[in-house]
PDB file of C-alpha atoms and ligand atoms in Angstrom:
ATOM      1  CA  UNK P 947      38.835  20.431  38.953  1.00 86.00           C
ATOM      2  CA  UNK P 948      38.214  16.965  40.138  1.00 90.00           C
ATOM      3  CA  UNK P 949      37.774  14.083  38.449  1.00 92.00           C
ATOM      4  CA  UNK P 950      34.242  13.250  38.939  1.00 94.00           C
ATOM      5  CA  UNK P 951      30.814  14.977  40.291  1.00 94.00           C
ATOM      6  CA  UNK P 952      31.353  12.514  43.242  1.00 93.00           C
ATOM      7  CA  UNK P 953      34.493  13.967  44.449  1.00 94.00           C
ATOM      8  CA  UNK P 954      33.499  17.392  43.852  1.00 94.00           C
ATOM      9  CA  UNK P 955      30.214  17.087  45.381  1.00 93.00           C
ATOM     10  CA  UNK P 956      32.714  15.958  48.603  1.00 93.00           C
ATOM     11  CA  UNK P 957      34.589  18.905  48.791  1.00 94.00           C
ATOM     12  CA  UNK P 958      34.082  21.813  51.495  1.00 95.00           C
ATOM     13  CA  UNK P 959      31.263  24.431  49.960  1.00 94.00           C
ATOM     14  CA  UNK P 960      34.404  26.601  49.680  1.00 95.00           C
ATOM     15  CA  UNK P 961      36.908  24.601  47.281  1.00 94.00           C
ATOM     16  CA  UNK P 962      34.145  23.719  45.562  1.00 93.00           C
ATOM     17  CA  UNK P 963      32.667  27.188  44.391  1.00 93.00           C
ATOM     18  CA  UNK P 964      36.247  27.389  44.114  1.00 93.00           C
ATOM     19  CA  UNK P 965      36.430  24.869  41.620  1.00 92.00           C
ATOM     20  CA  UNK P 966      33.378  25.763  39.785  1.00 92.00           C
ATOM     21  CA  UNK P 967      34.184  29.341  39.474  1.00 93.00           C
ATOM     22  CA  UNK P 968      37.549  28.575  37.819  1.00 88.00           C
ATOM     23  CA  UNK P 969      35.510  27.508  34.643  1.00 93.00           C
ATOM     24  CA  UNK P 970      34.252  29.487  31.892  1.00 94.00           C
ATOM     25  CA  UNK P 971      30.896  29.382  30.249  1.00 94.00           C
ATOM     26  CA  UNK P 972      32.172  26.884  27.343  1.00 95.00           C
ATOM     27  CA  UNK P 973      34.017  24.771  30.088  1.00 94.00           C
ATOM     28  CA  UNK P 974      30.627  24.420  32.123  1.00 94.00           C
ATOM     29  CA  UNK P 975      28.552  23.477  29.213  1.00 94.00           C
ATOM     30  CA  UNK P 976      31.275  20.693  27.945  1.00 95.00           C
ATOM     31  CA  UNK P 977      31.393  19.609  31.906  1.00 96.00           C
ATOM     32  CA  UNK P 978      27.192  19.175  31.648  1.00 96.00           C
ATOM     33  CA  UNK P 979      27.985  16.770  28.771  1.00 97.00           C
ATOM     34  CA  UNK P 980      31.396  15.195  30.313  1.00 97.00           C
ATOM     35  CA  UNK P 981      29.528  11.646  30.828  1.00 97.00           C
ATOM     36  CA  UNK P 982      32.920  10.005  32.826  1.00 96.00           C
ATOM     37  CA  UNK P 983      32.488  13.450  35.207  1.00 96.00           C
ATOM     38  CA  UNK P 984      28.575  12.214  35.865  1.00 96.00           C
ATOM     39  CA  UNK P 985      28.757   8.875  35.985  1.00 96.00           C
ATOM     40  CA  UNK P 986      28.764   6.490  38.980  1.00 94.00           C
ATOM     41  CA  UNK P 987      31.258   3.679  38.473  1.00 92.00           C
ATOM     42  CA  UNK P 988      28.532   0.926  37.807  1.00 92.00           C
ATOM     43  CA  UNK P 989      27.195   3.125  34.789  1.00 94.00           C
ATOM     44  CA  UNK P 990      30.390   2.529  33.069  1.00 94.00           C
ATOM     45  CA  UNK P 991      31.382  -0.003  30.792  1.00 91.00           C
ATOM     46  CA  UNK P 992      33.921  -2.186  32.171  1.00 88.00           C
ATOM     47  CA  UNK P 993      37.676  -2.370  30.851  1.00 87.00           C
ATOM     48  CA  UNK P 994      38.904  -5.436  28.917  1.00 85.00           C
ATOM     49  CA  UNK P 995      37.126  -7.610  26.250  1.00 83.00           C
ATOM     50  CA  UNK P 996      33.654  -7.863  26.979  1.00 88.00           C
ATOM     51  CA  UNK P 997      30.655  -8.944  24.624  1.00 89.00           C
ATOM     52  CA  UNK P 998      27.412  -8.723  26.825  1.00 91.00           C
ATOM     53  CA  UNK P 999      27.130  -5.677  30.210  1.00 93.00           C
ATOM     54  CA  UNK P1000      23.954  -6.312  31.510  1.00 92.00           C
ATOM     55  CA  UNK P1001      23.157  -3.433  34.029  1.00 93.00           C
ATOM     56  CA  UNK P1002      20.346  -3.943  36.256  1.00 91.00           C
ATOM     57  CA  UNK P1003      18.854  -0.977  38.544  1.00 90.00           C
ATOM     58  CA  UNK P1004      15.699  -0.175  40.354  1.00 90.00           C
ATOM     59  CA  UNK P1005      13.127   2.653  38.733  1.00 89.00           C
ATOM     60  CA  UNK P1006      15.650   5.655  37.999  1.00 92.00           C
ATOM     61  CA  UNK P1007      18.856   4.426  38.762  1.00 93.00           C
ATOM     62  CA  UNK P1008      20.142   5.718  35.296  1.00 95.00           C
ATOM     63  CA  UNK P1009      20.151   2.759  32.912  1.00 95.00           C
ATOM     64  CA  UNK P1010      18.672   4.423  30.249  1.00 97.00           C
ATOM     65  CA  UNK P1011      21.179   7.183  30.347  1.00 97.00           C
ATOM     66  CA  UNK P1012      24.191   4.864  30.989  1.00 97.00           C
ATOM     67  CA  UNK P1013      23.382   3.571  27.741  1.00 97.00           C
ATOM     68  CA  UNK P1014      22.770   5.868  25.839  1.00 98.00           C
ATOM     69  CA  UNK P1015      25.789   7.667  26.958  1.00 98.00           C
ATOM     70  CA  UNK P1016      27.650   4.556  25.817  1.00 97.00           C
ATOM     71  CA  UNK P1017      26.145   4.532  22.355  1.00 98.00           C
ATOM     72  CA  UNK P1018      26.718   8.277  21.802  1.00 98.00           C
ATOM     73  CA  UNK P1019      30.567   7.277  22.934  1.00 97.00           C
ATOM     74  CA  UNK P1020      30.716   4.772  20.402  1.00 95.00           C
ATOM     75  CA  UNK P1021      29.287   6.602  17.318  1.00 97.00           C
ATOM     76  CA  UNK P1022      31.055   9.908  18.464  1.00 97.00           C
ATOM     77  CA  UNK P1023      34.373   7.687  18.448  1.00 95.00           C
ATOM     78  CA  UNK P1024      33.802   6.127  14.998  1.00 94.00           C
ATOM     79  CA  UNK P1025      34.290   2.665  17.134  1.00 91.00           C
ATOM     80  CA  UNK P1026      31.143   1.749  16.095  1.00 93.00           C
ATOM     81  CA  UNK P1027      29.189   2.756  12.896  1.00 94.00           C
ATOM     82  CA  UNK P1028      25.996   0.420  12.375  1.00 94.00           C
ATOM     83  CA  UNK P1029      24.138   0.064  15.827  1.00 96.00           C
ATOM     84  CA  UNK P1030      20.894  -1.095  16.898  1.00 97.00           C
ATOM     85  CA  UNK P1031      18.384  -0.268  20.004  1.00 98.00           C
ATOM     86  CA  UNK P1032      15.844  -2.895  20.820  1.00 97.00           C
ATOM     87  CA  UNK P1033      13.064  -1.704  23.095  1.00 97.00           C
ATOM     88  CA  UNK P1034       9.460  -3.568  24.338  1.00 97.00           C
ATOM     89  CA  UNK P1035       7.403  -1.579  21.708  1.00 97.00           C
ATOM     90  CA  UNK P1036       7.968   1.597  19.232  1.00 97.00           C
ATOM     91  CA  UNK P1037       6.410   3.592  20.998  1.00 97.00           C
ATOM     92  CA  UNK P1038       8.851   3.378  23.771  1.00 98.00           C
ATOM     93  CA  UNK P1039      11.846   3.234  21.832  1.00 98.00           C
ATOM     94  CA  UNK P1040      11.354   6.428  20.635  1.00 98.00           C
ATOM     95  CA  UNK P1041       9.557   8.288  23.541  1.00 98.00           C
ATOM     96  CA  UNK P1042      11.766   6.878  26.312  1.00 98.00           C
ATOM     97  CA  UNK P1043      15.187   5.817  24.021  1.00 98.00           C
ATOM     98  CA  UNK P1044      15.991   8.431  21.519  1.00 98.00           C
ATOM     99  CA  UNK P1045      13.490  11.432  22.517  1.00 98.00           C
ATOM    100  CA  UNK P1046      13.453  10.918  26.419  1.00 98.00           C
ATOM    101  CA  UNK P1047      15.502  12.739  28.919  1.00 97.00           C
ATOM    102  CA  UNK P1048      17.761   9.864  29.005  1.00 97.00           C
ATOM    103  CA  UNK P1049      17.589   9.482  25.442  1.00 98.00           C
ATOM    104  CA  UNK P1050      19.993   9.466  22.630  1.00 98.00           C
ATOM    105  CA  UNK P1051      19.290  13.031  21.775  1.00 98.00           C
ATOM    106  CA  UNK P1052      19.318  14.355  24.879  1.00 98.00           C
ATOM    107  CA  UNK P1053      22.491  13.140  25.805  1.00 98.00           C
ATOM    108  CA  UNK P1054      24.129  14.205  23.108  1.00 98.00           C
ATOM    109  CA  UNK P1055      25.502  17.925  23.005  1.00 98.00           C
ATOM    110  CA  UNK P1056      24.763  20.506  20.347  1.00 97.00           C
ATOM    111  CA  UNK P1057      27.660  20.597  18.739  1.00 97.00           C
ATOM    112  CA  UNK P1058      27.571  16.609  17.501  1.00 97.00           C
ATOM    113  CA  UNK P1059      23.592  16.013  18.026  1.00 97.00           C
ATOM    114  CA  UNK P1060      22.381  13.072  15.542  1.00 98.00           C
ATOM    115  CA  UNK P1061      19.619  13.875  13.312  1.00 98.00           C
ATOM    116  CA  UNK P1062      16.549  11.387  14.036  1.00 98.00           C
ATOM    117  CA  UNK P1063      14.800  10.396  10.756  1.00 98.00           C
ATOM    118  CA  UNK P1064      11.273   8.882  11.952  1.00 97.00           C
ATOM    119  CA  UNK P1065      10.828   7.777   8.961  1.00 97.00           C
ATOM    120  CA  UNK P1066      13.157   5.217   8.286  1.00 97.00           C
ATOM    121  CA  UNK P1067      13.669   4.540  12.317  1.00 97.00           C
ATOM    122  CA  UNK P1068      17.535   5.690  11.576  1.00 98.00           C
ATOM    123  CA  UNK P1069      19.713   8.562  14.105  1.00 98.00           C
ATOM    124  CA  UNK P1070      22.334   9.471  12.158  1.00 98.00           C
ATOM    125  CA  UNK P1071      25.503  11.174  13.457  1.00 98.00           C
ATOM    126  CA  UNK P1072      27.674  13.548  11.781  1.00 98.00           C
ATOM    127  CA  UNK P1073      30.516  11.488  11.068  1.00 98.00           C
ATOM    128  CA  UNK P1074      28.020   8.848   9.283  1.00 98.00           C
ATOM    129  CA  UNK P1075      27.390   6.830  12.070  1.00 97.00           C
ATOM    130  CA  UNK P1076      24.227   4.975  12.158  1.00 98.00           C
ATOM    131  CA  UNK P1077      22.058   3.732  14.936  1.00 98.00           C
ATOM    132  CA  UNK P1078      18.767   1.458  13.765  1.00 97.00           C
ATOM    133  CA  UNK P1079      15.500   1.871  15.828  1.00 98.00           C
ATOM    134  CA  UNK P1080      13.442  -1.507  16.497  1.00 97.00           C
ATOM    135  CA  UNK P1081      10.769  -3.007  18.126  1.00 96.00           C
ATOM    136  CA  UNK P1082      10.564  -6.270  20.421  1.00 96.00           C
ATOM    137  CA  UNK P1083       6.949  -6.624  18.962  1.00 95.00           C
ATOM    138  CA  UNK P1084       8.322  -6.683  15.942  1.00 92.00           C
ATOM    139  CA  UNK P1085      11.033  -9.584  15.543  1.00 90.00           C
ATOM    140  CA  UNK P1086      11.147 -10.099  11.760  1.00 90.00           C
ATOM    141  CA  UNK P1087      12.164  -6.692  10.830  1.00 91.00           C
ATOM    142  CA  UNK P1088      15.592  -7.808  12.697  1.00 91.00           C
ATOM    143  CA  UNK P1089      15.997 -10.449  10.299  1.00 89.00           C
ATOM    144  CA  UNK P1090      17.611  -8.404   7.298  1.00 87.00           C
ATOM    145  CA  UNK P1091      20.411  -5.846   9.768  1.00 90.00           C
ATOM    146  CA  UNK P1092      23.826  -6.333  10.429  1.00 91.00           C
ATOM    147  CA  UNK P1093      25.178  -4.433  13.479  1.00 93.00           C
ATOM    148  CA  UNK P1094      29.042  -4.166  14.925  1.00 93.00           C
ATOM    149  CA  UNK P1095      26.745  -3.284  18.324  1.00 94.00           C
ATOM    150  CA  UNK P1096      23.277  -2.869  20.053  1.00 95.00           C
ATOM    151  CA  UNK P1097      21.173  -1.376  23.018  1.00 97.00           C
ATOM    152  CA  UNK P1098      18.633  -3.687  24.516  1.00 97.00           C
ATOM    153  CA  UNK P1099      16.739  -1.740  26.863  1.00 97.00           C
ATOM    154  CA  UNK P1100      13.719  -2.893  29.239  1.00 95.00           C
ATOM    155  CA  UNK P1101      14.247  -6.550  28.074  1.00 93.00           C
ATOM    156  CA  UNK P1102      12.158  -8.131  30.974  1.00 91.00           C
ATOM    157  CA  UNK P1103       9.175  -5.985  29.440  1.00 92.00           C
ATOM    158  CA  UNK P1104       9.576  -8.074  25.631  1.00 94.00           C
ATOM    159  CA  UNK P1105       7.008 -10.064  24.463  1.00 90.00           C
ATOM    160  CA  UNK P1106       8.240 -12.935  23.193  1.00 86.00           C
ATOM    161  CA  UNK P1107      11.852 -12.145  24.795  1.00 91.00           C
ATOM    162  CA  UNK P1108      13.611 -15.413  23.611  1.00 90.00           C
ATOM    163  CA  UNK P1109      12.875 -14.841  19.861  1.00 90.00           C
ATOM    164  CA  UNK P1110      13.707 -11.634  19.442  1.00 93.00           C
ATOM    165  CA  UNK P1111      17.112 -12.468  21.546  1.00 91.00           C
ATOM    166  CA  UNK P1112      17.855 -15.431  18.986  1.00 89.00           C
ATOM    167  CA  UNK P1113      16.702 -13.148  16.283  1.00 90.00           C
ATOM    168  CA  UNK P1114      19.777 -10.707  17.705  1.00 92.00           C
ATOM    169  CA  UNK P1115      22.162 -13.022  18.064  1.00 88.00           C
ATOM    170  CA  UNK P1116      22.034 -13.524  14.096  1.00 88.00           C
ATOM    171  CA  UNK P1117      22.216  -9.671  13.932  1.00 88.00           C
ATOM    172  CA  UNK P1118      25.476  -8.964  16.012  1.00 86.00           C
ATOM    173  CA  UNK P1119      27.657  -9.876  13.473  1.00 79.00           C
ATOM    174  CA  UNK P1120      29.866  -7.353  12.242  1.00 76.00           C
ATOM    175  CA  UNK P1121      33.115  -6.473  14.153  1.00 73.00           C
ATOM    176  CA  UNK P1122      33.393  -2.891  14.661  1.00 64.00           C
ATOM    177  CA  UNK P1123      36.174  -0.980  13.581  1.00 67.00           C
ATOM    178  CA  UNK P1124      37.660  -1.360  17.261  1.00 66.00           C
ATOM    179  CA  UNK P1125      36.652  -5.093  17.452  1.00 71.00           C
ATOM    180  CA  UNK P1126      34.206  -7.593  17.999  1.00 83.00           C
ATOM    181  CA  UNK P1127      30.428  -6.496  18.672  1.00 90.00           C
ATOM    182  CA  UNK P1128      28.871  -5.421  21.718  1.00 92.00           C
ATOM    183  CA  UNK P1129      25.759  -5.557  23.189  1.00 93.00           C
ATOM    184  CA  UNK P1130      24.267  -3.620  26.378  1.00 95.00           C
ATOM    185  CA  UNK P1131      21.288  -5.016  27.821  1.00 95.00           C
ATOM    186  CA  UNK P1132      19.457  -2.500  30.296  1.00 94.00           C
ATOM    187  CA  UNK P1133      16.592  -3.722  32.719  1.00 92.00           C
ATOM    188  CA  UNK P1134      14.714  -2.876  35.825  1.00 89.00           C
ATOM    189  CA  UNK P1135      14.389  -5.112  38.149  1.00 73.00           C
ATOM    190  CA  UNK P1136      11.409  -7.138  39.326  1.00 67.00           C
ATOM    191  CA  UNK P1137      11.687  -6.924  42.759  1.00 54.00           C
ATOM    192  CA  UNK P1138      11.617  -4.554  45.174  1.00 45.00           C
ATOM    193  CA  UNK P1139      14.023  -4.694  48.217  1.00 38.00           C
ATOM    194  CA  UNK P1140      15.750  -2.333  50.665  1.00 33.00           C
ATOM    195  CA  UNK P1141      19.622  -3.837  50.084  1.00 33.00           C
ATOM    196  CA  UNK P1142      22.106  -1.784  48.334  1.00 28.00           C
ATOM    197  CA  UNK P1143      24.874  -3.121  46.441  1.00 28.00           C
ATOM    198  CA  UNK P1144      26.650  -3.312  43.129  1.00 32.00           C
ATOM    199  CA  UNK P1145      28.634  -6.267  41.628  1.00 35.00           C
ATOM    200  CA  UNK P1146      30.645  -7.174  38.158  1.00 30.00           C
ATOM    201  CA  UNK P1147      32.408 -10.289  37.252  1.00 30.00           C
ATOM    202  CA  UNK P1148      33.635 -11.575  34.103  1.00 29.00           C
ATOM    203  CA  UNK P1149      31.032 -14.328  33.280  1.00 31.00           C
ATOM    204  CA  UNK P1150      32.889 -15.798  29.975  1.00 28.00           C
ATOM    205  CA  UNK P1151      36.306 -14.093  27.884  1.00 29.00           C
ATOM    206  CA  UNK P1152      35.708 -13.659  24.170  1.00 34.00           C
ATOM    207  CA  UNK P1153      38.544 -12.407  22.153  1.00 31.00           C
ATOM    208  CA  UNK P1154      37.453 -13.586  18.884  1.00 32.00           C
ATOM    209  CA  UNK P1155      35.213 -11.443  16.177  1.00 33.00           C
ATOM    210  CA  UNK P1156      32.544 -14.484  15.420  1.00 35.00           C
ATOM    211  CA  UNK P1157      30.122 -14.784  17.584  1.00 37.00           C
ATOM    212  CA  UNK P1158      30.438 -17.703  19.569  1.00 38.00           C
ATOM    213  CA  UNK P1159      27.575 -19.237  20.913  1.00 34.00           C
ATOM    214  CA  UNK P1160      24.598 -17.419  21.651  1.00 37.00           C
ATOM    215  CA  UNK P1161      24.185 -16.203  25.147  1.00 45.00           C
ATOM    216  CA  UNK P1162      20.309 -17.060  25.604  1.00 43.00           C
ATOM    217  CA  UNK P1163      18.097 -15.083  27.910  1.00 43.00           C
ATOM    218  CA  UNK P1164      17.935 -18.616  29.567  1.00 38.00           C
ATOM    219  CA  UNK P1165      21.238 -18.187  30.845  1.00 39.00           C
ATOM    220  CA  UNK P1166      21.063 -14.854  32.664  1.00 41.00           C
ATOM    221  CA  UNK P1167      17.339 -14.113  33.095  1.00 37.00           C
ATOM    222  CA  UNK P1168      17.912 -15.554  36.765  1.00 31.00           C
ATOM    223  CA  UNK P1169      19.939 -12.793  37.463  1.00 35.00           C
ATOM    224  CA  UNK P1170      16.695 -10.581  37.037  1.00 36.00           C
ATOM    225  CA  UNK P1171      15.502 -11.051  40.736  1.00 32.00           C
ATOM    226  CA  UNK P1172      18.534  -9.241  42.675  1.00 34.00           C
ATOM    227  CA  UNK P1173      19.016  -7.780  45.489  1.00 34.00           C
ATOM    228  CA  UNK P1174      20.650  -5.525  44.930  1.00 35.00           C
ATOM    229  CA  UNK P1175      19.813  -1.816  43.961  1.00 49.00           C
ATOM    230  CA  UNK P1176      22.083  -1.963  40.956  1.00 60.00           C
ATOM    231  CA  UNK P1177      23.726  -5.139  39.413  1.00 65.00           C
ATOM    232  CA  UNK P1178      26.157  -4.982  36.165  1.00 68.00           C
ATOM    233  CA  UNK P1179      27.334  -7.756  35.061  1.00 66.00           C
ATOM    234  CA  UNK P1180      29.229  -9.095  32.059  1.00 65.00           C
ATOM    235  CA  UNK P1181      27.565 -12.175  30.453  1.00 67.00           C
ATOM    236  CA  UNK P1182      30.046 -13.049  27.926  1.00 62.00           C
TER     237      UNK P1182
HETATM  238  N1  ATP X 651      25.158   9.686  36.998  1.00 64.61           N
HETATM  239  C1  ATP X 651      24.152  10.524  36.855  1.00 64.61           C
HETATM  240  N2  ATP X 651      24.313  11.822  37.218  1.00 64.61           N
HETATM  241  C2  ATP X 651      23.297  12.685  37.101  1.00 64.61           C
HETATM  242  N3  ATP X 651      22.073  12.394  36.626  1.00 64.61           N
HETATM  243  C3  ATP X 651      21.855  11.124  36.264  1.00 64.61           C
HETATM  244  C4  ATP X 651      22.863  10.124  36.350  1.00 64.61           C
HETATM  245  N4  ATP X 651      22.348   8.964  35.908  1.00 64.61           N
HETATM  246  C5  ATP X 651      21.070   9.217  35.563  1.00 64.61           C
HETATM  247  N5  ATP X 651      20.772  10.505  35.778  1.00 64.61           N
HETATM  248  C6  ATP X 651      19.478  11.157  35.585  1.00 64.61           C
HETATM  249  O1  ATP X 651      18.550  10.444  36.394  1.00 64.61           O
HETATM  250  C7  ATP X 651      17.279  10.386  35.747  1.00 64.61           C
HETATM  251  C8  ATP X 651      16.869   8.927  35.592  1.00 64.61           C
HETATM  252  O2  ATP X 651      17.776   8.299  34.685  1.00 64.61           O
HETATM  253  P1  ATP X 651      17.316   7.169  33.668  1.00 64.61           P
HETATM  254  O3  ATP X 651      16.131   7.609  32.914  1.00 64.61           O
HETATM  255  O4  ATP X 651      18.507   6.762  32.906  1.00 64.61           O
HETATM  256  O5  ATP X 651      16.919   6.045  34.700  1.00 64.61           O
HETATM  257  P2  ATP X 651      16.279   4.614  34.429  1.00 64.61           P
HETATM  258  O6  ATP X 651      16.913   3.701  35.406  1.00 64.61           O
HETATM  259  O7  ATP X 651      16.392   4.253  33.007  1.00 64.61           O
HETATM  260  O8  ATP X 651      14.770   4.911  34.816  1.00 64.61           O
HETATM  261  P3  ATP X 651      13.454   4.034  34.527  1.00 64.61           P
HETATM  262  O9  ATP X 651      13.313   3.138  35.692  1.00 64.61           O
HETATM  263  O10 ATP X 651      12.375   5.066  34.441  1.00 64.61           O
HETATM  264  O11 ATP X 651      13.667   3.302  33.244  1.00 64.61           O
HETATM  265  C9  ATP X 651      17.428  11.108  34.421  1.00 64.61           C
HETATM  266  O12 ATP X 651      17.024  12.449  34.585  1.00 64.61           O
HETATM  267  C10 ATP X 651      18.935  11.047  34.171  1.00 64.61           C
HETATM  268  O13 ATP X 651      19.401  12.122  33.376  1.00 64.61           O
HETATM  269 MG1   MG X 652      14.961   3.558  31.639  1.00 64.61          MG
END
């Protein structure tokens, strides 16, 4: 079978019914949920120590499910326990982030689906994992949490974007049991435009578990007006 969708979707019609008919019923429902298999290259995390993967796209390029599928790798993994997602109002944190097609539980296959408490705003995975539901409009409830990670999706959407990124900063504190914290930040872009192109650099090397100075939305909210169709890019 080959490695990705990409290079099976290459293949002559023949090798790849081929391919595909090789696999039983369990193998084709674990391929439907093999993220890496899916994925384009520029939906996946880099390598190496990163703090900050920004990933930029036009209307549904995949953001939303790139990270999603990266928090469901995390929790599934036990690399990270406590996370947080952070989108421009409740009501589209849990329509579009954790109930959505893209969302947490959809990505997640049935046989290590979180639960989703609405009451406390909590997904909870079966190993005891934990990922914390907020709110842009609502900064001060980010005051209290600690998390060793965290999903910011839509950011260019926030109200009051810079305080609720300060308020974050305070919140990314806790080294995961693989590390120092990470954050993914997930936006559309603002602009339209016909060019197609991807890029990733290393913008800063962190190796240590406190939290260094805080990357502000000053500092990278000029990268918001590519032109490019998607743009990752690690901030720090
Ligand atoms: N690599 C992929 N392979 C197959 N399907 C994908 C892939 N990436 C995303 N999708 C699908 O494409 C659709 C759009 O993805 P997603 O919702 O993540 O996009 P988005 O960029 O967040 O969109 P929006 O602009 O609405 O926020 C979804 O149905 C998702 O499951
Ligand atoms: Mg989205």
């Amino acid at each position: 079978m080959p490695a990705t969708a990409r290079h099976l979707a290459e293949l002559p019609p023949d090798q790849r019914r081929a391919a595909l008919a090789g696999l039983s019923a369990e193998d084709l429902q674990r391929l439907e949920y093999e993220w890496r298999f899916w994925a384009r290259p520029d939906q996946l995390p880099p390598e190496g120590d990163w703090r900050t993967f920004l990933l930029l796209g036009g209307r549904g390029a995949g953001k939303t499910k790139s990270a999603s599928e990266w928090i469901r790798a995390e929790m599934e993994s036990g690399r990270r326990r406590n996370m947080g997602i952070i989108g421009p109002t409740a009501d589209a944190v849990r329509r579009i982030m954790i109930e959505g097609p893209s969302g947490l539980l959809s990505v997640c296959p049935p046989w290590c689906r979180p639960s989703y408490e609405p009451s406390t705003r909590r997904i909870v995975w079966p190993n005891g994992g934990v990922v914390y539901a907020f709110s842009a409009e609502e900064p001060d409830r980010l005051r209290g949490p600690n998390f060793d990670g965290h999903w910011c999706d839509e950011i260019t959407s926030w109200a009051n974007a810079a305080d609720v990124w300060d308020m974050l900063q305070m919140a990314l504190r806790i080294p995961g049991p693989q590390g120092h914290p990470r954050r993914r930040v997930s936006s559309a872009q603002r602009r339209r435009t016909s060019r197609c192109s991807s890029r990733s650099w290393r913008h800063q090397a962190r190796s240590s578990a406190a939290p260094g100075p805080p990357t502000t939305p000053a500092t990278w909210m000029p990268v918001l007006s590519p032109t490019c169709k998607t743009s990752t890019e690690i901030l720090d």
